Short mmCIF file of C-alpha atoms and ligand atoms in Angstrom, two decimals:
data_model
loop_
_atom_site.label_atom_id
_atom_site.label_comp_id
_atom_site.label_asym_id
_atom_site.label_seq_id
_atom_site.Cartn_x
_atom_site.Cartn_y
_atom_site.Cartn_z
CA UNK A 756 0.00 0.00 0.00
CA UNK A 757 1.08 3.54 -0.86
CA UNK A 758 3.09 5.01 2.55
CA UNK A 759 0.25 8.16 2.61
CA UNK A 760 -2.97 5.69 1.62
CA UNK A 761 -1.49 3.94 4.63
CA UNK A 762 -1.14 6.67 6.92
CA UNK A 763 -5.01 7.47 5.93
CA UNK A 764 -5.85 4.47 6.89
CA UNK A 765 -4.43 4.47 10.30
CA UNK A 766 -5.65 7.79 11.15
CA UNK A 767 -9.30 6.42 9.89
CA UNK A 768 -8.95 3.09 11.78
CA UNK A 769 -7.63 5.14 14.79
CA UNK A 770 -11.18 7.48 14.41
CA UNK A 771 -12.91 4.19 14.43
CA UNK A 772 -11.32 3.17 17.84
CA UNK A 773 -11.87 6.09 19.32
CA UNK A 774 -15.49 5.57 19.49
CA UNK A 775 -14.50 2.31 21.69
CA UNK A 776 -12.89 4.08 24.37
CA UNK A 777 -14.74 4.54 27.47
CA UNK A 778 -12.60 3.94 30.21
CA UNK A 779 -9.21 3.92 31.54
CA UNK A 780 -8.99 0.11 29.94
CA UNK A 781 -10.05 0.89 26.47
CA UNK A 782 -8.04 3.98 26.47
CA UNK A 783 -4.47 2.09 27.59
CA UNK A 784 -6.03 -0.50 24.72
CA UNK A 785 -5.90 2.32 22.18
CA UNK A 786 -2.61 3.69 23.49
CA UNK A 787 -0.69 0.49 22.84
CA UNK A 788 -2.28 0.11 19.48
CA UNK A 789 -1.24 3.25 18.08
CA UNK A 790 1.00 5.07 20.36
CA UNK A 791 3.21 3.47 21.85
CA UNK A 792 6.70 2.73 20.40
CA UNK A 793 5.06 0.08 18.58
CA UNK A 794 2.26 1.14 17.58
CA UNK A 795 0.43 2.09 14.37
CA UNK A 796 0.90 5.62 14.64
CA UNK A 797 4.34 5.30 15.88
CA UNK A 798 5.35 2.72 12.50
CA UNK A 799 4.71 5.33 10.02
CA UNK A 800 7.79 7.73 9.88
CA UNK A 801 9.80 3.95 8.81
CA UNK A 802 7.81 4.36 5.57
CA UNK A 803 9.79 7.45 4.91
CA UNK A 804 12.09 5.44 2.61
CA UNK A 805 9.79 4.39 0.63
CA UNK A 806 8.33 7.37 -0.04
CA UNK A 807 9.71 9.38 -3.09
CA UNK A 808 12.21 12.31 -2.47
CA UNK A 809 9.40 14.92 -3.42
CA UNK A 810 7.02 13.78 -1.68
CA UNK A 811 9.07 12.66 1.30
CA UNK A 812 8.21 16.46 2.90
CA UNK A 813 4.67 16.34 2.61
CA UNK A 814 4.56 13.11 3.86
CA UNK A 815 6.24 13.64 6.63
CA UNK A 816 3.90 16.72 7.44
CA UNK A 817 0.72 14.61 7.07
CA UNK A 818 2.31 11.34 9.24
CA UNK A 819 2.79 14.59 11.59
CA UNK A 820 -0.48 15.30 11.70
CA UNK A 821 -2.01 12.35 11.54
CA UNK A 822 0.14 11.42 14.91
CA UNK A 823 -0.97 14.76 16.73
CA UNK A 824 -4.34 13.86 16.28
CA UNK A 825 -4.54 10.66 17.66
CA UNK A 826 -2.24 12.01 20.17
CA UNK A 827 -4.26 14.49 21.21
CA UNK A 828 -7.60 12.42 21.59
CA UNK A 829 -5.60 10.42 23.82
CA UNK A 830 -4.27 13.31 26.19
CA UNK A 831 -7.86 14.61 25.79
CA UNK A 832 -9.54 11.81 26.32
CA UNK A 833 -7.27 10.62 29.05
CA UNK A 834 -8.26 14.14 31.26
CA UNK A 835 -11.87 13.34 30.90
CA UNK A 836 -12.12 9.78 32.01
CA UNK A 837 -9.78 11.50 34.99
CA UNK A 838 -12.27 13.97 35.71
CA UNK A 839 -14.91 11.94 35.42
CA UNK A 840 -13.46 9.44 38.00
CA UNK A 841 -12.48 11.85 39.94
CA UNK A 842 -16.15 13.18 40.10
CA UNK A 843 -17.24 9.70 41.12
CA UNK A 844 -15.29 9.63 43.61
CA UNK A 845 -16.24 12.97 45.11
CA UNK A 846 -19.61 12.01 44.84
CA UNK A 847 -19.08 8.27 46.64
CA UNK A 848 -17.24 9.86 49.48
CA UNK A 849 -19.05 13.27 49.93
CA UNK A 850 -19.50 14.10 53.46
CA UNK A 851 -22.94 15.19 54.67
CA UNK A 852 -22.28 18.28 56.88
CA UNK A 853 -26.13 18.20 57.51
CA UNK A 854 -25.63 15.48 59.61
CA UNK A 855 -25.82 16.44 63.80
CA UNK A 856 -22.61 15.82 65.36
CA UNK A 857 -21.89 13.47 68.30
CA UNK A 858 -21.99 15.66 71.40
CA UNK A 859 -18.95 16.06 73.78
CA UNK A 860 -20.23 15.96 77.04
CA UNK A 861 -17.50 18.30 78.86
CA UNK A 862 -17.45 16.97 82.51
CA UNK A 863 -16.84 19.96 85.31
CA UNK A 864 -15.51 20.27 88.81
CA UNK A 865 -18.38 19.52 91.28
CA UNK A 866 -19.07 23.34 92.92
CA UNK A 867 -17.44 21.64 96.11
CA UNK A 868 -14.26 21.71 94.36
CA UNK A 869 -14.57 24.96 93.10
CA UNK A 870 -15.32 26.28 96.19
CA UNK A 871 -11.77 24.65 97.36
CA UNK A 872 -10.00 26.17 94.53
CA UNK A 873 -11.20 29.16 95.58
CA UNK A 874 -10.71 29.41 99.26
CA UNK A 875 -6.76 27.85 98.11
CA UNK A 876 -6.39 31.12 95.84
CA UNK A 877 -7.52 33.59 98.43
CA UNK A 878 -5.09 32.02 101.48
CA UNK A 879 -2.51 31.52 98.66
CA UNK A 880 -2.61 35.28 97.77
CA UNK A 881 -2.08 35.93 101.12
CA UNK A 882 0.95 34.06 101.72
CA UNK A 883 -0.08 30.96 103.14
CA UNK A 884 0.66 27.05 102.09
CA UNK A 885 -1.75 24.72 101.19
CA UNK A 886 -1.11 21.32 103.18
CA UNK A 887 -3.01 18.14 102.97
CA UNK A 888 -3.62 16.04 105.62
CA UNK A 889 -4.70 12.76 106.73
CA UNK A 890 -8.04 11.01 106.52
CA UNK A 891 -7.08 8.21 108.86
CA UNK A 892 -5.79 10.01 111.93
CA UNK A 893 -4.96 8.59 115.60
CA UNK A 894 -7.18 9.64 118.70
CA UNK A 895 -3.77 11.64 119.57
CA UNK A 896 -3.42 14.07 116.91
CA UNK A 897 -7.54 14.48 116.16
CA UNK A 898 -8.38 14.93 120.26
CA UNK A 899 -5.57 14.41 122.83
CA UNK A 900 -3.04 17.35 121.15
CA UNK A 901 -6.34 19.38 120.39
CA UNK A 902 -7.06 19.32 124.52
CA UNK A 903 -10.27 17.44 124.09
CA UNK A 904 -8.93 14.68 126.58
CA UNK A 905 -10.74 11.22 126.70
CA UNK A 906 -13.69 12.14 128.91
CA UNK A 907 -14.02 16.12 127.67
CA UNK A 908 -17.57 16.25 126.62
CA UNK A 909 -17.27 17.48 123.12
CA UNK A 910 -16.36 14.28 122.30
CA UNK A 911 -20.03 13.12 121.90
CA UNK A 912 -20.59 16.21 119.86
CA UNK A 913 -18.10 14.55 117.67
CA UNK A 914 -19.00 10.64 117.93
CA UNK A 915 -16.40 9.24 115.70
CA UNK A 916 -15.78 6.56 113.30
CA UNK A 917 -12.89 4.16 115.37
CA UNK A 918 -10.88 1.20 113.59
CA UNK A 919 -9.40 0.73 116.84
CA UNK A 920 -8.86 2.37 120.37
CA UNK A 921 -6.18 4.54 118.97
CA UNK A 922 -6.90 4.77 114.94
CA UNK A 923 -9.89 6.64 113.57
CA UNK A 924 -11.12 8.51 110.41
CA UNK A 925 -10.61 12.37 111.36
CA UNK A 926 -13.62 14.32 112.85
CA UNK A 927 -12.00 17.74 111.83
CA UNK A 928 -9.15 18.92 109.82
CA UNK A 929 -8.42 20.80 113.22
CA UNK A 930 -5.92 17.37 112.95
CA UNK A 931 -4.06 18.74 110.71
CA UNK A 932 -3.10 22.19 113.04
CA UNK A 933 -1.86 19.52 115.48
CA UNK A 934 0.54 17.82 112.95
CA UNK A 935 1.98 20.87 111.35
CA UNK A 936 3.09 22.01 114.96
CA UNK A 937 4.13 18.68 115.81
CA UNK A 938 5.99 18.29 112.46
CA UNK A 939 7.88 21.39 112.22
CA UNK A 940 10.78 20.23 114.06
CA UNK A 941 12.32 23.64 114.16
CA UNK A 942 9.38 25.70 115.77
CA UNK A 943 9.54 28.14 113.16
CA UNK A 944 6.56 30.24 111.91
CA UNK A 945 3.37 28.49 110.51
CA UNK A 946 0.81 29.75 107.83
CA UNK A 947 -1.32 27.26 106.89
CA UNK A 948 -4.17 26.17 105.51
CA UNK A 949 -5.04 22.30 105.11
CA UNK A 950 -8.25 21.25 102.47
CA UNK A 951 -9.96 18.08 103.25
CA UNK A 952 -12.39 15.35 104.39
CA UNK A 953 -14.07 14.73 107.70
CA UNK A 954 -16.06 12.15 109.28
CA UNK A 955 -18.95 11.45 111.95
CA UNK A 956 -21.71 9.28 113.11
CA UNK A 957 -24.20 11.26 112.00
CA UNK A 958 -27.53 10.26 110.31
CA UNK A 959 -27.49 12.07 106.77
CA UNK A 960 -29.94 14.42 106.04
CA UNK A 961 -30.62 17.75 104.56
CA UNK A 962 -27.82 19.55 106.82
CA UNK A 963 -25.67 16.86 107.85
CA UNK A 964 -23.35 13.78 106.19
CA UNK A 965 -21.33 11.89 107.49
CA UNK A 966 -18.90 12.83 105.38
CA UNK A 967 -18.32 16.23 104.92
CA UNK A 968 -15.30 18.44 103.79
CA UNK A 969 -13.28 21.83 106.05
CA UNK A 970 -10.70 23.96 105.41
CA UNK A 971 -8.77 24.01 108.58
CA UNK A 972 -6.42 27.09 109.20
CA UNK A 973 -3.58 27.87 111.11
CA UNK A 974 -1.13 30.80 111.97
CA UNK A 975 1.54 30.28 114.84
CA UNK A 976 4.37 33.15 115.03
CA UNK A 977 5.76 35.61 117.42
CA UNK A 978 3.07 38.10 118.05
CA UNK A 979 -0.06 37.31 116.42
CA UNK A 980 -3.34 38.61 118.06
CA UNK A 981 -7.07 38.28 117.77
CA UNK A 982 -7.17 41.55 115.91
CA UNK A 983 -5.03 39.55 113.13
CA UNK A 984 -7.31 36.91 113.00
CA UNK A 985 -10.29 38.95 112.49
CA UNK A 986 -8.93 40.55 109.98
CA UNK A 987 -7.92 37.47 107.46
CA UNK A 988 -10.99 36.26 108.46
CA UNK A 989 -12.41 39.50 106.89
CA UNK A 990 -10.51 39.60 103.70
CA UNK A 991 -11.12 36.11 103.50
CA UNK A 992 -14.96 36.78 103.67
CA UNK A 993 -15.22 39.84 101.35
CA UNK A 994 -13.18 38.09 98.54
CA UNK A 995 -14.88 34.94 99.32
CA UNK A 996 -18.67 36.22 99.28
CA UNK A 997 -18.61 39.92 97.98
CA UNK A 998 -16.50 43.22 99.01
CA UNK A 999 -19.80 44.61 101.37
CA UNK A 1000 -20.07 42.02 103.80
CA UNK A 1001 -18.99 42.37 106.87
CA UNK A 1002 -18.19 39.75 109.94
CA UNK A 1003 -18.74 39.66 113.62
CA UNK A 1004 -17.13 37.61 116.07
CA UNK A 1005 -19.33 36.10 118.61
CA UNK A 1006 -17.98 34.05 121.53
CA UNK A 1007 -17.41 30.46 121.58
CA UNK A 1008 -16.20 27.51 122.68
CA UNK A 1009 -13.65 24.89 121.24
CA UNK A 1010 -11.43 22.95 123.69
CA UNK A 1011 -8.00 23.92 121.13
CA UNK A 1012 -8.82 27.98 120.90
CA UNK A 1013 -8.91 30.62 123.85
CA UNK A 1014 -10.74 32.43 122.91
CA UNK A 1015 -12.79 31.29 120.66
CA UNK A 1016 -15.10 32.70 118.15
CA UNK A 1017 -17.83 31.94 116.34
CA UNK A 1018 -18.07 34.22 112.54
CA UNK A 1019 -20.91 35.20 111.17
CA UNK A 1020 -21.07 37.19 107.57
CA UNK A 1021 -23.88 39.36 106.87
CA UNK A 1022 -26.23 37.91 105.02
CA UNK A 1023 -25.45 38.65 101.23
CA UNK A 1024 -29.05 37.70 100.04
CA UNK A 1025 -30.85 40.62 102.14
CA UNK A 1026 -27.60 42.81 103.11
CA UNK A 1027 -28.19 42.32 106.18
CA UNK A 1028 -32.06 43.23 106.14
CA UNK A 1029 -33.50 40.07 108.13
CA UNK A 1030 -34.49 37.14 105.42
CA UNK A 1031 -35.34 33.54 105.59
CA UNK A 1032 -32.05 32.49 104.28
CA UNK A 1033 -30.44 34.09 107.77
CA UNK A 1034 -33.08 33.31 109.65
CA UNK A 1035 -34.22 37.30 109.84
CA UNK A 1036 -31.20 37.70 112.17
CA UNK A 1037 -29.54 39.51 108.66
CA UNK A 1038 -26.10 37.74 110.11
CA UNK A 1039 -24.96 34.13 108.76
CA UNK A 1040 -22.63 31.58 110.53
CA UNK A 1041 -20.16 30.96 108.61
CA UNK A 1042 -17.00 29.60 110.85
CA UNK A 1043 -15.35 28.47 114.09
CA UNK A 1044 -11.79 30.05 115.24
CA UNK A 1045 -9.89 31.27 118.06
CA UNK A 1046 -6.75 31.77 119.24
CA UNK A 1047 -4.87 29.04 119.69
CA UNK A 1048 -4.83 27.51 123.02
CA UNK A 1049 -1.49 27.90 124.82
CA UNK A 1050 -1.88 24.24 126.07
CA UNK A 1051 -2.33 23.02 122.46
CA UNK A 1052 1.46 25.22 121.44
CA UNK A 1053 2.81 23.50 124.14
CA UNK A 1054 1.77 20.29 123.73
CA UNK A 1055 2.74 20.59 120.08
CA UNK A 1056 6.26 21.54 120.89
CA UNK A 1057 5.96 25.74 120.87
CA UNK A 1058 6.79 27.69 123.46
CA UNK A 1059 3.45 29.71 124.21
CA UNK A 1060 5.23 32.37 126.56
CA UNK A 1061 6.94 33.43 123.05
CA UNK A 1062 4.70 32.22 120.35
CA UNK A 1063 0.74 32.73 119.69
CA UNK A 1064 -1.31 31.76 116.74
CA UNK A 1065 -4.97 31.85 115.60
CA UNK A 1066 -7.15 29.05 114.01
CA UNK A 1067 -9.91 28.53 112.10
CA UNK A 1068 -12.48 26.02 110.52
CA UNK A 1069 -14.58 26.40 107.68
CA UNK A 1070 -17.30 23.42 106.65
CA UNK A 1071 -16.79 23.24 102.67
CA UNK A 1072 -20.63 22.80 101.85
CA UNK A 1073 -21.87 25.35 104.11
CA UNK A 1074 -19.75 27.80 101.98
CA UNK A 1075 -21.39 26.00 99.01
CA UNK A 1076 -24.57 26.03 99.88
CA UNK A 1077 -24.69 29.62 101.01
CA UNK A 1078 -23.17 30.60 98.09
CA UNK A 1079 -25.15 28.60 95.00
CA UNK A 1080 -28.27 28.59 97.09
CA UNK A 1081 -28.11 24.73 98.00
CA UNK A 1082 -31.13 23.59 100.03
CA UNK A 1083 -30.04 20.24 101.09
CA UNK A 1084 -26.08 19.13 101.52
CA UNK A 1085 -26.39 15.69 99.74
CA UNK A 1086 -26.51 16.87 96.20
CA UNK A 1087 -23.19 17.36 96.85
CA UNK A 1088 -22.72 13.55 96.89
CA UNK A 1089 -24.87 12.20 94.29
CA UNK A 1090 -23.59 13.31 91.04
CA UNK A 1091 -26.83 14.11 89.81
CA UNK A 1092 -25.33 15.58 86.31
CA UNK A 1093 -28.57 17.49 85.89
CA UNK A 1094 -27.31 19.37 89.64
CA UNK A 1095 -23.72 19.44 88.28
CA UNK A 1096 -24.98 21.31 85.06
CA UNK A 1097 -26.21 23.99 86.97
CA UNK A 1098 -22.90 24.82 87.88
CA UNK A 1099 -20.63 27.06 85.51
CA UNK A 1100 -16.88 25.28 85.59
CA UNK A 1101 -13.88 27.30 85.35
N1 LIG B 1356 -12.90 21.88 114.30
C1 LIG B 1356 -14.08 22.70 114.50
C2 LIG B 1356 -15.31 21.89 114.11
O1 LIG B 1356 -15.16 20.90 113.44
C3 LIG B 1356 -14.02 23.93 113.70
C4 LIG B 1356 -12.98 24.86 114.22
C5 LIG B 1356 -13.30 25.77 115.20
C6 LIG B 1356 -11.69 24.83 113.73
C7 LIG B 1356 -12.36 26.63 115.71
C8 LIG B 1356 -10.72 25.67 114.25
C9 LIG B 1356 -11.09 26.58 115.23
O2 LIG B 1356 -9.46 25.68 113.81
O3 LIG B 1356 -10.13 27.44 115.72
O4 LIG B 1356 -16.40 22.27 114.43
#
């Protein structure tokens, strides 16, 4: 066959194909069969030398041509089937942003906690360590070093979970005053406050557990006086529960303070107006303290003719419950989420 006929007829057979090619399959099909080295296309510059010398130039042109255009429904068709697949694809995987997302139920601190945190950042500001006692405690440190000796009647007031005749689960962090005397071998200067749990035989209901949480504090150095006490106890309260309140100290008794105190706030939900959350007295108890009783420095090891100290105890959920408006102190304990919700974490 004539070397142009034949080049015709490739380009016409290679139109024909064409029509075949739907996929990436047919398409490497058609590439082998006239593009690649062997292929038809590729064959038809080796029928140059039979070609006359005149004509060699235009028949070079048209195998040119004839090679372009198959090579260019190739690359064309080649970018469509790649489009198209990629379209499939898009299509297969798409992602429905309609759909509702799984929630992410961010848990919180219980307001307990928060209320911890809080009273921890106030007593930090002001210089003081946080310690952490015991929960398991020894009759010594909880009563004996506290002066409530075995028969001293506030020891029913306190009726106390025993392992044994010595061991027991703490009924006040006041335990903790006793051990950071006791501890600090070298009778220096004490600033403390100690965060934790406390125990007693009490029936639970809306005002008691028998489990419960204080923040026991304690300040032993060379010249300390009620005057100081009352007024941490102040800053304490106005930081704690709003700058306008005020405290008053009434008298008290506890066996390890002389005096003691009793602290009420004024009552932040009437200011001070008389209201059923203080009782229409327009004052709120909020805390015990004292000054520490010179028996209790010396039995822990301080000289009291030199050193003096205050002390003070504040019940956890009463803060909490004062503060968020808590009716009964065992929601504290139940982790009901729908009580812990009502609660804004930090
Ligand atoms: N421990 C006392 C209680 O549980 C509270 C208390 C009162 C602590 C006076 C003190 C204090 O440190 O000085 O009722």
């Amino acid at each position: 066959m004539d070397p142009i006929q034949t080049a015709e007829s490739v380009l016409l057979e290679a139109k024909d194909a064409e029509k075949g090619v739907k996929d990436q399959n047919s398409l490497a099909e058609f590439f082998n069969r006239f593009l690649s080295k062997k292929g038809k296309a590729s064959g038809l510059m080796a029928l140059m030398r039979e070609v006359k010398a005149e004509n060699k130039a235009s028949f070079g042109k048209r195998v040119n041509e004839v090679k372009s255009s198959i090579a260019s429904f190739y690359e064309q068709k080649k970018q469509e089937l790649e489009q198209k697949e990629l379209e499939e694809k898009l299509k297969k995987e798409r992602i429905d942003i309609t759909l509702p997302g799984r929630e992410q139920i961010q848990g919180r601190k219980n307001p307990f906690y928060q209320i911890i945190d809080e009273v921890e950042d106030i007593f930090l500001s002001m210089g003081y360590q946080v310690v952490s006692g015991r929960d398991v405690e020894t009759d010594h440190y909880n009563f004996e070093l506290l002066n409530v000796p075995k028969d001293h009647p506030s020891r029913d007031m306190q009726d106390t979970f025993y392992f044994d005749a010595e061991k027991l689960l703490r009924t006040q962090t006041s335990a903790a005053q006793a051990h950071a005397m006791v501890d600090n071998i070298d009778k220096t200067p004490i600033k403390m406050i100690c965060p934790g749990k406390a125990y007693r035989r009490d029936d639970d209901d809306m005002t008691h557990s028998h489990q419960f949480a204080q923040i026991e504090g304690l300040v032993v150095d060379k010249g300390i006086s009620l005057a100081n006490l009352k007024a941490t106890l102040e800053l304490f309260v106005k930081k704690m529960f709003g700058e306008k309140r005020e405290i008053r100290l009434r008298s008290s008794y506890f066996p390890f303070t002389e005096p003691s105190v009793e602290v009420d706030v004024s009552c932040f939900a009437c200011q001070g107006k008389g209201c059923p959350m203080c009782k229409g007295t327009g004052w709120i108890e909020i805390l015990g303290a004292g000054m520490v009783n010179p028996k209790v420095l010396s039995m822990c090891g301080y000289d009291p003719e030199a050193y003096s100290g205050f002390a003070f105890g504040v019940g956890v959920e009463r803060v909490a419950m004062l503060r968020y408006g808590v009716d009964d102190i065992r929601r504290f304990y139940q982790n009901d989420e729908r009580f812990l919700k009502a609660f804004p974490g930090k």
